[in-house]
């Protein structure tokens, strides 16, 4: 069988995730226990690999019970109260907050201090770790909108300062900006800050082109990944023969029938080694089918 399999060179960990995992591996190499607040990455298999190396995933309730240990803060960032609790409990923080997220946190905090009466709006997924860290910079005052339709919640007679979670859709963000510009009162101030990470935003057109080139697309991604959902939806839009899988064991032989080219891509939380495992599983099943 002459099936061609291509792994998308633009898929895989973003800079922030790569840095967080490197910091974890560096600490674990010292042979001491390291805790991580939340899943280091929204990919079960990569979390399992690091767990075997000694990384212990905890939640915020667990953090309150720990004293004098090392805790890694992942790329998503944390609200100020997490740092305050770490100081109280003599916890050494290994801060792996993505520099793009860190800069956004500072900008939101500064804007909130300068204009405490304005509506500070974050276009983001409610409850997402990054968004919780951003809302924390405003003492919980920020308004979170998840979709374009949520813009109706805002009071257009008051000042609006709009930010975005780093991994949201650029197109939807621009639709929200346009709507606010058209509806804001002439007496109110509106300012928007484009804080979407280009390393992530640029993946949308890239994954779109990649998906259009193949008969079958396998999008490898943990089902918890919000970035993965956005990118997979784009694959599906361009190529209806796209499937989201968490690992090679989910590949169905029926998908491979009468297929000449397979494209394997993933989210910013998808490790390269996992996409390679999926490629190897297809090659192995193809060679088995050929010898049957």
CSV table of C-alpha atoms in Angstrom, one decimal:
chain,number,residue,atom,x,y,z
A,1,UNK,CA,0.0,0.0,0.0
A,2,UNK,CA,1.4,3.4,-1.0
A,3,UNK,CA,-0.4,5.4,1.7
A,4,UNK,CA,1.3,8.7,2.4
A,5,UNK,CA,1.3,9.9,6.1
A,6,UNK,CA,2.3,13.4,7.0
A,7,UNK,CA,2.7,14.8,10.5
A,8,UNK,CA,2.1,18.6,10.6
A,9,UNK,CA,5.3,20.3,11.4
A,10,UNK,CA,3.4,23.3,12.9
A,11,UNK,CA,1.5,21.2,15.4
A,12,UNK,CA,2.7,20.3,18.9
A,13,UNK,CA,3.6,22.1,22.1
A,14,UNK,CA,3.7,25.9,22.0
A,15,UNK,CA,6.6,27.7,23.6
A,16,UNK,CA,4.8,28.1,27.0
A,17,UNK,CA,4.0,24.4,27.4
A,18,UNK,CA,7.5,23.4,26.2
A,19,UNK,CA,9.1,25.6,28.8
A,20,UNK,CA,6.8,24.3,31.6
A,21,UNK,CA,7.6,20.7,30.8
A,22,UNK,CA,11.4,21.4,30.6
A,23,UNK,CA,11.2,23.1,34.0
A,24,UNK,CA,9.4,20.0,35.4
A,25,UNK,CA,11.9,17.6,33.9
A,26,UNK,CA,14.8,19.6,35.2
A,27,UNK,CA,13.4,19.5,38.8
A,28,UNK,CA,12.4,15.8,38.6
A,29,UNK,CA,16.0,15.0,37.4
A,30,UNK,CA,17.2,16.0,40.9
A,31,UNK,CA,15.2,13.1,42.3
A,32,UNK,CA,13.0,15.1,44.6
A,33,UNK,CA,9.2,15.2,44.7
A,34,UNK,CA,7.6,18.0,42.6
A,35,UNK,CA,4.0,19.0,42.8
A,36,UNK,CA,2.2,20.6,39.9
A,37,UNK,CA,-0.9,22.8,40.4
A,38,UNK,CA,-3.4,21.3,37.9
A,39,UNK,CA,-2.5,19.2,34.8
A,40,UNK,CA,0.7,20.5,33.4
A,41,UNK,CA,-0.8,20.2,29.9
A,42,UNK,CA,-4.2,19.1,28.7
A,43,UNK,CA,-3.0,15.8,27.4
A,44,UNK,CA,-3.5,12.7,29.5
A,45,UNK,CA,-0.6,10.7,28.0
A,46,UNK,CA,2.0,13.4,28.5
A,47,UNK,CA,0.8,13.9,32.1
A,48,UNK,CA,1.1,10.2,32.7
A,49,UNK,CA,4.7,10.2,31.3
A,50,UNK,CA,5.7,13.0,33.8
A,51,UNK,CA,3.8,11.2,36.6
A,52,UNK,CA,6.0,8.2,36.0
A,53,UNK,CA,9.0,10.5,36.4
A,54,UNK,CA,7.6,11.7,39.8
A,55,UNK,CA,5.4,14.7,39.1
A,56,UNK,CA,2.4,14.8,41.4
A,57,UNK,CA,-0.6,16.7,40.2
A,58,UNK,CA,-2.6,18.6,42.9
A,59,UNK,CA,-5.6,21.0,43.0
A,60,UNK,CA,-6.0,24.2,45.0
A,61,UNK,CA,-7.6,22.4,48.0
A,62,UNK,CA,-4.4,20.2,48.2
A,63,UNK,CA,-2.2,23.2,48.0
A,64,UNK,CA,-3.7,24.6,51.3
A,65,UNK,CA,-2.5,21.4,53.1
A,66,UNK,CA,1.1,21.5,51.8
A,67,UNK,CA,4.1,23.1,53.6
A,68,UNK,CA,7.8,23.5,52.7
A,69,UNK,CA,7.5,21.7,49.3
A,70,UNK,CA,8.2,22.7,45.7
A,71,UNK,CA,5.2,23.5,43.5
A,72,UNK,CA,5.3,24.2,39.8
A,73,UNK,CA,2.8,26.7,38.4
A,74,UNK,CA,2.0,25.7,34.8
A,75,UNK,CA,1.9,27.9,31.7
A,76,UNK,CA,-1.7,29.0,32.2
A,77,UNK,CA,-0.8,31.3,35.1
A,78,UNK,CA,-2.4,31.8,38.5
A,79,UNK,CA,-4.2,34.5,40.4
A,80,UNK,CA,-2.4,36.5,43.1
A,81,UNK,CA,-4.0,34.5,46.0
A,82,UNK,CA,-2.1,31.4,44.9
A,83,UNK,CA,1.3,33.2,45.4
A,84,UNK,CA,0.1,34.6,48.7
A,85,UNK,CA,-0.8,31.0,49.9
A,86,UNK,CA,2.5,29.7,48.8
A,87,UNK,CA,4.3,32.4,50.8
A,88,UNK,CA,2.2,31.6,53.9
A,89,UNK,CA,2.9,27.8,53.6
A,90,UNK,CA,6.7,28.3,52.8
A,91,UNK,CA,6.2,26.7,49.4
A,92,UNK,CA,8.9,27.2,46.8
A,93,UNK,CA,7.2,28.2,43.6
A,94,UNK,CA,8.6,27.1,40.2
A,95,UNK,CA,6.9,29.6,38.1
A,96,UNK,CA,6.3,28.3,34.5
A,97,UNK,CA,3.7,30.9,33.6
A,98,UNK,CA,3.9,31.6,29.9
A,99,UNK,CA,5.5,35.0,29.2
A,100,UNK,CA,2.6,36.0,27.0
A,101,UNK,CA,0.1,35.2,29.8
A,102,UNK,CA,2.3,37.0,32.4
A,103,UNK,CA,2.4,40.1,30.3
A,104,UNK,CA,-1.4,40.0,29.8
A,105,UNK,CA,-1.9,39.6,33.6
A,106,UNK,CA,0.2,42.7,34.2
A,107,UNK,CA,-1.7,44.7,31.6
A,108,UNK,CA,-5.1,43.8,33.0
A,109,UNK,CA,-4.0,44.6,36.6
A,110,UNK,CA,-2.6,48.0,35.5
A,111,UNK,CA,-5.8,48.8,33.5
A,112,UNK,CA,-8.0,47.8,36.5
A,113,UNK,CA,-6.0,50.1,38.8
A,114,UNK,CA,-6.1,53.0,36.4
A,115,UNK,CA,-9.9,52.7,35.7
A,116,UNK,CA,-11.6,50.9,38.6
A,117,UNK,CA,-15.1,52.1,37.5
A,118,UNK,CA,-14.8,50.8,33.9
A,119,UNK,CA,-16.1,47.5,32.7
A,120,UNK,CA,-13.0,45.3,32.3
A,121,UNK,CA,-14.1,42.5,29.9
A,122,UNK,CA,-12.2,39.3,29.1
A,123,UNK,CA,-13.1,37.3,26.0
A,124,UNK,CA,-12.4,33.8,27.3
A,125,UNK,CA,-13.7,30.5,28.5
A,126,UNK,CA,-15.3,30.8,32.0
A,127,UNK,CA,-13.5,28.6,34.6
A,128,UNK,CA,-10.5,28.0,32.3
A,129,UNK,CA,-7.2,28.1,34.3
A,130,UNK,CA,-5.8,31.1,32.3
A,131,UNK,CA,-9.0,33.1,32.7
A,132,UNK,CA,-9.2,32.5,36.5
A,133,UNK,CA,-5.7,33.9,36.7
A,134,UNK,CA,-6.7,36.9,34.6
A,135,UNK,CA,-9.9,37.6,36.6
A,136,UNK,CA,-7.8,37.3,39.8
A,137,UNK,CA,-5.8,40.4,38.7
A,138,UNK,CA,-9.1,42.4,39.0
A,139,UNK,CA,-10.2,41.1,42.4
A,140,UNK,CA,-12.9,39.2,40.6
A,141,UNK,CA,-14.5,42.3,39.0
A,142,UNK,CA,-13.8,41.4,35.4
A,143,UNK,CA,-16.7,40.3,33.1
A,144,UNK,CA,-16.0,37.1,31.2
A,145,UNK,CA,-17.6,36.6,27.8
A,146,UNK,CA,-17.2,33.3,26.0
A,147,UNK,CA,-18.9,34.0,22.7
A,148,UNK,CA,-19.9,36.8,20.5
A,149,UNK,CA,-23.5,36.6,21.7
A,150,UNK,CA,-22.4,37.3,25.3
A,151,UNK,CA,-21.4,40.9,24.3
A,152,UNK,CA,-25.1,41.8,24.9
A,153,UNK,CA,-24.4,41.4,28.7
A,154,UNK,CA,-22.4,44.7,28.6
A,155,UNK,CA,-23.6,48.1,29.6
A,156,UNK,CA,-22.8,50.3,26.5
A,157,UNK,CA,-23.3,53.5,28.4
A,158,UNK,CA,-20.2,52.8,30.5
A,159,UNK,CA,-16.5,52.6,29.6
A,160,UNK,CA,-15.4,49.2,28.3
A,161,UNK,CA,-11.8,47.8,28.2
A,162,UNK,CA,-11.6,44.6,26.3
A,163,UNK,CA,-8.9,41.9,26.6
A,164,UNK,CA,-8.7,38.3,25.3
A,165,UNK,CA,-7.6,35.0,26.7
A,166,UNK,CA,-4.4,34.2,24.7
A,167,UNK,CA,-5.9,31.2,22.8
A,168,UNK,CA,-9.3,32.5,21.7
A,169,UNK,CA,-10.4,33.0,18.0
A,170,UNK,CA,-9.0,36.1,16.4
A,171,UNK,CA,-12.0,36.4,14.0
A,172,UNK,CA,-14.5,36.2,16.8
A,173,UNK,CA,-12.5,38.8,18.9
A,174,UNK,CA,-12.7,41.2,15.9
A,175,UNK,CA,-16.5,40.7,15.6
A,176,UNK,CA,-16.9,41.6,19.3
A,177,UNK,CA,-14.7,44.7,18.8
A,178,UNK,CA,-16.8,45.8,15.8
A,179,UNK,CA,-20.1,45.3,17.6
A,180,UNK,CA,-19.0,47.3,20.7
A,181,UNK,CA,-17.6,50.1,18.5
A,182,UNK,CA,-21.0,50.3,16.7
A,183,UNK,CA,-23.1,50.3,19.9
A,184,UNK,CA,-21.0,52.1,22.6
A,185,UNK,CA,-22.4,55.4,23.8
A,186,UNK,CA,-20.7,58.5,22.5
A,187,UNK,CA,-20.0,59.5,26.2
A,188,UNK,CA,-18.2,56.2,27.0
A,189,UNK,CA,-14.7,55.1,26.2
A,190,UNK,CA,-13.9,51.8,24.5
A,191,UNK,CA,-10.5,50.4,24.1
A,192,UNK,CA,-9.5,46.9,23.0
A,193,UNK,CA,-6.2,45.1,23.5
A,194,UNK,CA,-5.3,42.3,21.1
A,195,UNK,CA,-3.7,39.9,23.5
A,196,UNK,CA,-4.2,36.7,21.5
A,197,UNK,CA,-1.0,34.7,21.2
A,198,UNK,CA,0.1,34.7,17.5
A,199,UNK,CA,1.9,31.4,17.9
A,200,UNK,CA,-1.6,29.9,18.6
A,201,UNK,CA,-3.6,32.2,16.3
A,202,UNK,CA,-1.4,31.4,13.3
A,203,UNK,CA,-2.1,27.7,13.8
A,204,UNK,CA,-5.7,28.2,12.5
A,205,UNK,CA,-4.8,29.1,8.9
A,206,UNK,CA,-1.9,26.6,9.0
A,207,UNK,CA,-4.1,23.7,10.2
A,208,UNK,CA,-6.7,24.7,7.7
A,209,UNK,CA,-4.2,24.4,4.8
A,210,UNK,CA,-2.9,21.2,6.2
A,211,UNK,CA,-6.3,19.5,6.5
A,212,UNK,CA,-7.3,20.5,3.0
A,213,UNK,CA,-4.3,18.6,1.6
A,214,UNK,CA,-5.3,15.1,2.9
A,215,UNK,CA,-7.9,12.4,2.3
A,216,UNK,CA,-8.1,11.7,6.1
A,217,UNK,CA,-7.1,13.9,9.0
A,218,UNK,CA,-6.4,12.6,12.5
A,219,UNK,CA,-6.4,15.4,15.0
A,220,UNK,CA,-4.5,14.1,18.1
A,221,UNK,CA,-5.6,16.0,21.2
A,222,UNK,CA,-6.8,15.6,24.8
A,223,UNK,CA,-10.5,16.2,25.0
A,224,UNK,CA,-10.0,18.8,27.8
A,225,UNK,CA,-8.0,21.1,25.5
A,226,UNK,CA,-10.0,24.3,24.6
A,227,UNK,CA,-7.4,25.2,22.0
A,228,UNK,CA,-7.6,21.7,20.5
A,229,UNK,CA,-11.4,22.0,20.2
A,230,UNK,CA,-11.1,25.3,18.2
A,231,UNK,CA,-8.4,23.8,15.9
A,232,UNK,CA,-10.2,20.5,15.4
A,233,UNK,CA,-13.4,22.4,14.4
A,234,UNK,CA,-11.4,24.2,11.8
A,235,UNK,CA,-10.1,20.8,10.4
A,236,UNK,CA,-13.6,19.5,10.3
A,237,UNK,CA,-14.9,22.6,8.5
A,238,UNK,CA,-12.2,22.2,5.8
A,239,UNK,CA,-12.2,18.4,5.7
A,240,UNK,CA,-15.3,16.5,6.9
A,241,UNK,CA,-13.2,13.3,7.0
A,242,UNK,CA,-11.4,14.5,10.2
A,243,UNK,CA,-11.4,12.6,13.5
A,244,UNK,CA,-10.4,13.7,16.9
A,245,UNK,CA,-8.4,11.0,18.8
A,246,UNK,CA,-6.5,11.0,22.1
A,247,UNK,CA,-4.1,8.3,21.0
A,248,UNK,CA,-3.3,5.5,18.5
A,249,UNK,CA,-5.7,3.0,20.1
A,250,UNK,CA,-8.7,5.1,18.9
A,251,UNK,CA,-7.8,4.8,15.2
A,252,UNK,CA,-10.4,2.8,13.5
A,253,UNK,CA,-9.3,0.6,10.5
A,254,UNK,CA,-12.4,1.5,8.6
A,255,UNK,CA,-11.2,5.1,8.4
A,256,UNK,CA,-8.1,4.0,6.4
A,257,UNK,CA,-10.0,2.2,3.6
A,258,UNK,CA,-9.4,3.8,0.1
A,259,UNK,CA,-7.3,6.5,1.6
A,260,UNK,CA,-4.2,7.7,-0.1
A,261,UNK,CA,-3.0,10.5,2.2
A,262,UNK,CA,-3.3,10.8,6.0
A,263,UNK,CA,-2.5,14.1,7.8
A,264,UNK,CA,-1.8,13.9,11.5
A,265,UNK,CA,-1.9,17.2,13.4
A,266,UNK,CA,-2.7,18.4,17.0
A,267,UNK,CA,-3.1,21.1,19.5
A,268,UNK,CA,-0.6,23.2,21.4
A,269,UNK,CA,-0.9,20.6,24.1
A,270,UNK,CA,-0.2,17.6,21.9
A,271,UNK,CA,3.3,16.1,22.2
A,272,UNK,CA,5.2,15.2,19.0
A,273,UNK,CA,5.9,11.7,20.3
A,274,UNK,CA,2.1,11.0,20.5
A,275,UNK,CA,1.6,12.1,16.8
A,276,UNK,CA,4.5,9.8,15.9
A,277,UNK,CA,2.9,6.9,17.7
A,278,UNK,CA,-0.3,7.4,15.7
A,279,UNK,CA,1.7,7.4,12.5
A,280,UNK,CA,3.5,4.2,13.5
A,281,UNK,CA,0.2,2.5,14.4
A,282,UNK,CA,-1.1,3.3,10.9
A,283,UNK,CA,2.1,2.0,9.2
A,284,UNK,CA,2.0,-1.1,11.3
A,285,UNK,CA,-1.7,-1.8,10.5
A,286,UNK,CA,-1.1,-1.1,6.8
A,287,UNK,CA,1.8,-3.6,6.6
A,288,UNK,CA,-0.2,-6.2,8.5
A,289,UNK,CA,-3.1,-5.7,6.1
A,290,UNK,CA,-0.7,-6.0,3.1
A,291,UNK,CA,0.6,-9.4,4.3
A,292,UNK,CA,-2.8,-10.9,5.2
